[in-house]
Amino acid sequence: MDGKEHTVTFAWAQLTDLPAVLSLLSACSLPAEGADAVIPTMLVAREGKRLIGCAGLEVYGMVALLRSVALYPAYRDQQLGQHLVQAMLAHAKQLGLLEVYLLTETASNYFPRFGFRMINRAAVAPAIQLSVEWTRACPVSAQAMVLHLDAV
Ligand SMILES: CC(C)(COP(=O)(O)OP(=O)(O)OC[C@H]1O[C@@H](n2cnc3c(N)ncnc32)[C@H](O)[C@@H]1OP(=O)(O)O)[C@@H](O)C(=O)NCCC(=O)NCCS
């Protein structure tokens, strides 16, 4: 930080954000595979021009996969993750989606505050089980979680 006041802003990602998104995912040890495809439905947080956070939604029919929720360590614990997740869930609800799933190895205790609950991987909607994140990017040890949007 340079000591100057910087305001964090949120916006839909642009295709030109891909390299910065990949750097952020790498810094957070999150899978990069499939990130290019999710850019059109990804929200990003910026401080000035610097991309500091992101959250993506992969839509499969009436359900979606929330993925790549990430902030650089210096920007954590400031409700920026909460803002990104809540904006994504509001968007999913606006689209009329029924359920949002996610897979996580590191944050299964973070997402319950938004209404997500842990589920057995076998209970995940078939469309999600065909996603790149499910089939290739996330290890089988990742915890599956679901949020029913009609309940929020
Ligand atoms: C998970 C993550 C996005 C949370 O973002 P954030 O902006 O720091 O979180 P918020 O400010 O909205 O919320 C802070 C609260 O969440 C808790 N929290 C943050 N990360 C957590 C985690 N991985 N597991 C459990 N709780 C977590 C904090 O302890 C804090 O709790 P409090 O409200 O009781 O004080 C961020 O820590 C991150 O980028 N982690 C690395 C990438 C990752 O694991 N992503 C999730 C998998 S897709």
mmCIF file of N, CA, C and O and ligand atoms in Angstrom, residues 28 30 66-72 75-83 103-111 113-114, ligand 1:
data_model
loop_
_atom_site.group_PDB
_atom_site.id
_atom_site.type_symbol
_atom_site.label_atom_id
_atom_site.label_comp_id
_atom_site.label_asym_id
_atom_site.label_seq_id
_atom_site.Cartn_x
_atom_site.Cartn_y
_atom_site.Cartn_z
ATOM 1 N N CYS A 28 -3.836 -17.568 -4.630
ATOM 2 C CA CYS A 28 -4.753 -18.150 -3.632
ATOM 3 C C CYS A 28 -4.809 -19.674 -3.729
ATOM 4 O O CYS A 28 -5.648 -20.300 -3.068
ATOM 5 N N LEU A 30 -5.993 -21.494 -6.036
ATOM 6 C CA LEU A 30 -7.275 -21.961 -6.576
ATOM 7 C C LEU A 30 -7.078 -22.383 -8.031
ATOM 8 O O LEU A 30 -6.196 -21.872 -8.714
ATOM 9 N N LEU A 66 -20.701 -21.630 -8.103
ATOM 10 C CA LEU A 66 -19.952 -20.450 -7.652
ATOM 11 C C LEU A 66 -18.499 -20.882 -7.508
ATOM 12 O O LEU A 66 -18.216 -21.859 -6.803
ATOM 13 N N ARG A 67 -17.594 -20.194 -8.176
ATOM 14 C CA ARG A 67 -16.186 -20.612 -8.130
ATOM 15 C C ARG A 67 -15.267 -19.390 -8.109
ATOM 16 O O ARG A 67 -15.708 -18.261 -8.352
ATOM 17 N N SER A 68 -14.013 -19.678 -7.842
ATOM 18 C CA SER A 68 -12.977 -18.641 -7.915
ATOM 19 C C SER A 68 -13.302 -17.428 -7.051
ATOM 20 O O SER A 68 -13.142 -16.282 -7.479
ATOM 21 N N VAL A 69 -13.775 -17.681 -5.838
ATOM 22 C CA VAL A 69 -14.007 -16.576 -4.892
ATOM 23 C C VAL A 69 -12.661 -16.318 -4.203
ATOM 24 O O VAL A 69 -12.168 -17.171 -3.460
ATOM 25 N N ALA A 70 -12.080 -15.185 -4.475
ATOM 26 C CA ALA A 70 -10.703 -14.967 -4.004
ATOM 27 C C ALA A 70 -10.386 -13.491 -3.798
ATOM 28 O O ALA A 70 -10.847 -12.633 -4.553
ATOM 29 N N LEU A 71 -9.593 -13.253 -2.778
ATOM 30 C CA LEU A 71 -9.060 -11.915 -2.507
ATOM 31 C C LEU A 71 -7.591 -12.052 -2.125
ATOM 32 O O LEU A 71 -7.217 -13.009 -1.436
ATOM 33 N N TYR A 72 -6.786 -11.119 -2.532
ATOM 34 C CA TYR A 72 -5.406 -11.127 -2.054
ATOM 35 C C TYR A 72 -5.420 -10.983 -0.538
ATOM 36 O O TYR A 72 -6.278 -10.275 0.018
ATOM 37 N N TYR A 75 -6.315 -7.920 1.478
ATOM 38 C CA TYR A 75 -7.657 -7.343 1.354
ATOM 39 C C TYR A 75 -8.727 -8.210 2.021
ATOM 40 O O TYR A 75 -9.910 -7.983 1.830
ATOM 41 N N ARG A 76 -8.315 -9.199 2.772
ATOM 42 C CA ARG A 76 -9.286 -10.087 3.428
ATOM 43 C C ARG A 76 -9.808 -9.465 4.730
ATOM 44 O O ARG A 76 -9.249 -8.517 5.244
ATOM 45 N N ASP A 77 -10.896 -10.050 5.212
ATOM 46 C CA ASP A 77 -11.521 -9.612 6.477
ATOM 47 C C ASP A 77 -12.002 -8.168 6.431
ATOM 48 O O ASP A 77 -11.987 -7.459 7.425
ATOM 49 N N GLN A 78 -12.402 -7.722 5.257
ATOM 50 C CA GLN A 78 -12.980 -6.373 5.123
ATOM 51 C C GLN A 78 -14.348 -6.450 4.451
ATOM 52 O O GLN A 78 -14.785 -5.500 3.811
ATOM 53 N N GLN A 79 -14.967 -7.629 4.536
ATOM 54 C CA GLN A 79 -16.287 -7.881 3.928
ATOM 55 C C GLN A 79 -16.299 -7.771 2.398
ATOM 56 O O GLN A 79 -17.370 -7.648 1.797
ATOM 57 N N LEU A 80 -15.111 -7.793 1.791
ATOM 58 C CA LEU A 80 -15.089 -7.728 0.325
ATOM 59 C C LEU A 80 -15.546 -9.064 -0.263
ATOM 60 O O LEU A 80 -16.282 -9.090 -1.258
ATOM 61 N N GLY A 81 -15.139 -10.166 0.395
ATOM 62 C CA GLY A 81 -15.614 -11.487 -0.048
ATOM 63 C C GLY A 81 -17.123 -11.572 0.094
ATOM 64 O O GLY A 81 -17.826 -12.057 -0.806
ATOM 65 N N GLN A 82 -17.622 -11.087 1.206
ATOM 66 C CA GLN A 82 -19.071 -11.083 1.446
ATOM 67 C C GLN A 82 -19.791 -10.293 0.350
ATOM 68 O O GLN A 82 -20.811 -10.730 -0.175
ATOM 69 N N HIS A 83 -19.234 -9.155 0.000
ATOM 70 C CA HIS A 83 -19.858 -8.325 -1.033
ATOM 71 C C HIS A 83 -19.885 -9.072 -2.371
ATOM 72 O O HIS A 83 -20.910 -9.092 -3.066
ATOM 73 N N LEU A 103 -17.561 -25.916 -4.679
ATOM 74 C CA LEU A 103 -16.597 -26.910 -4.200
ATOM 75 C C LEU A 103 -15.486 -26.139 -3.512
ATOM 76 O O LEU A 103 -14.985 -25.159 -4.075
ATOM 77 N N THR A 104 -15.132 -26.543 -2.318
ATOM 78 C CA THR A 104 -14.035 -25.836 -1.655
ATOM 79 C C THR A 104 -13.206 -26.772 -0.798
ATOM 80 O O THR A 104 -13.723 -27.700 -0.185
ATOM 81 N N GLU A 105 -11.912 -26.479 -0.789
ATOM 82 C CA GLU A 105 -10.998 -27.229 0.078
ATOM 83 C C GLU A 105 -10.641 -26.408 1.306
ATOM 84 O O GLU A 105 -10.104 -26.946 2.263
ATOM 85 N N THR A 106 -10.906 -25.113 1.237
ATOM 86 C CA THR A 106 -10.350 -24.217 2.258
ATOM 87 C C THR A 106 -11.384 -23.374 2.997
ATOM 88 O O THR A 106 -11.047 -22.743 3.995
ATOM 89 N N ALA A 107 -12.604 -23.315 2.478
ATOM 90 C CA ALA A 107 -13.533 -22.327 3.036
ATOM 91 C C ALA A 107 -14.927 -22.889 3.330
ATOM 92 O O ALA A 107 -15.911 -22.158 3.286
ATOM 93 N N SER A 108 -14.997 -24.163 3.694
ATOM 94 C CA SER A 108 -16.326 -24.740 3.975
ATOM 95 C C SER A 108 -16.945 -24.129 5.237
ATOM 96 O O SER A 108 -18.148 -24.214 5.448
ATOM 97 N N ASN A 109 -16.112 -23.482 6.054
ATOM 98 C CA ASN A 109 -16.654 -22.804 7.240
ATOM 99 C C ASN A 109 -17.000 -21.339 6.968
ATOM 100 O O ASN A 109 -17.498 -20.640 7.849
ATOM 101 N N TYR A 110 -16.678 -20.887 5.766
ATOM 102 C CA TYR A 110 -16.978 -19.498 5.399
ATOM 103 C C TYR A 110 -18.380 -19.387 4.783
ATOM 104 O O TYR A 110 -19.138 -18.468 5.104
ATOM 105 N N PHE A 111 -18.712 -20.334 3.921
ATOM 106 C CA PHE A 111 -19.936 -20.186 3.126
ATOM 107 C C PHE A 111 -21.257 -20.421 3.860
ATOM 108 O O PHE A 111 -22.293 -19.925 3.387
ATOM 109 N N ARG A 113 -22.456 -18.880 6.230
ATOM 110 C CA ARG A 113 -23.057 -17.576 6.585
ATOM 111 C C ARG A 113 -23.955 -17.031 5.466
ATOM 112 O O ARG A 113 -24.766 -16.149 5.700
ATOM 113 N N PHE A 114 -23.782 -17.581 4.259
ATOM 114 C CA PHE A 114 -24.646 -17.151 3.144
ATOM 115 C C PHE A 114 -25.805 -18.131 2.924
ATOM 116 O O PHE A 114 -26.596 -17.955 1.998
HETATM 117 C C1 LIG B 1 -12.577 -16.997 1.554
HETATM 118 C C2 LIG B 1 -12.360 -15.522 1.228
HETATM 119 C C3 LIG B 1 -12.874 -15.220 -0.182
HETATM 120 C C4 LIG B 1 -13.144 -14.691 2.253
HETATM 121 O O1 LIG B 1 -13.082 -13.335 1.876
HETATM 122 P P1 LIG B 1 -12.956 -12.162 2.960
HETATM 123 O O2 LIG B 1 -13.237 -10.884 2.253
HETATM 124 O O3 LIG B 1 -11.690 -12.283 3.697
HETATM 125 O O4 LIG B 1 -14.145 -12.517 3.963
HETATM 126 P P2 LIG B 1 -15.188 -11.517 4.629
HETATM 127 O O5 LIG B 1 -14.499 -10.247 5.006
HETATM 128 O O6 LIG B 1 -16.395 -11.423 3.788
HETATM 129 O O7 LIG B 1 -15.573 -12.325 5.931
HETATM 130 C C5 LIG B 1 -14.655 -12.396 6.997
HETATM 131 C C6 LIG B 1 -15.080 -13.500 7.923
HETATM 132 O O8 LIG B 1 -14.966 -14.762 7.228
HETATM 133 C C7 LIG B 1 -14.050 -15.594 7.937
HETATM 134 N N1 LIG B 1 -13.287 -16.347 6.940
HETATM 135 C C8 LIG B 1 -12.505 -15.845 5.972
HETATM 136 N N2 LIG B 1 -11.963 -16.852 5.253
HETATM 137 C C9 LIG B 1 -12.416 -17.990 5.790
HETATM 138 C C10 LIG B 1 -12.201 -19.358 5.504
HETATM 139 N N3 LIG B 1 -11.390 -19.762 4.503
HETATM 140 N N4 LIG B 1 -12.846 -20.290 6.245
HETATM 141 C C11 LIG B 1 -13.661 -19.903 7.260
HETATM 142 N N5 LIG B 1 -13.902 -18.610 7.589
HETATM 143 C C12 LIG B 1 -13.270 -17.673 6.860
HETATM 144 C C13 LIG B 1 -13.181 -14.638 8.729
HETATM 145 O O9 LIG B 1 -12.607 -15.280 9.848
HETATM 146 C C14 LIG B 1 -14.197 -13.592 9.149
HETATM 147 O O10 LIG B 1 -14.981 -14.105 10.211
HETATM 148 P P3 LIG B 1 -15.826 -13.136 11.222
HETATM 149 O O11 LIG B 1 -16.886 -12.443 10.405
HETATM 150 O O12 LIG B 1 -16.406 -14.110 12.205
HETATM 151 O O13 LIG B 1 -14.823 -12.204 11.790
HETATM 152 C C15 LIG B 1 -10.865 -15.123 1.331
HETATM 153 O O14 LIG B 1 -10.393 -15.467 2.611
HETATM 154 C C16 LIG B 1 -9.977 -15.804 0.295
HETATM 155 O O15 LIG B 1 -9.743 -15.270 -0.773
HETATM 156 N N6 LIG B 1 -9.454 -17.011 0.616
HETATM 157 C C17 LIG B 1 -8.564 -17.752 -0.311
HETATM 158 C C18 LIG B 1 -9.322 -18.340 -1.467
HETATM 159 C C19 LIG B 1 -10.432 -19.285 -1.028
HETATM 160 O O16 LIG B 1 -10.251 -20.138 -0.165
HETATM 161 N N7 LIG B 1 -11.621 -19.136 -1.667
HETATM 162 C C20 LIG B 1 -12.797 -19.923 -1.366
HETATM 163 C C21 LIG B 1 -12.906 -21.131 -2.222
HETATM 164 S S1 LIG B 1 -13.705 -20.805 -3.764
#
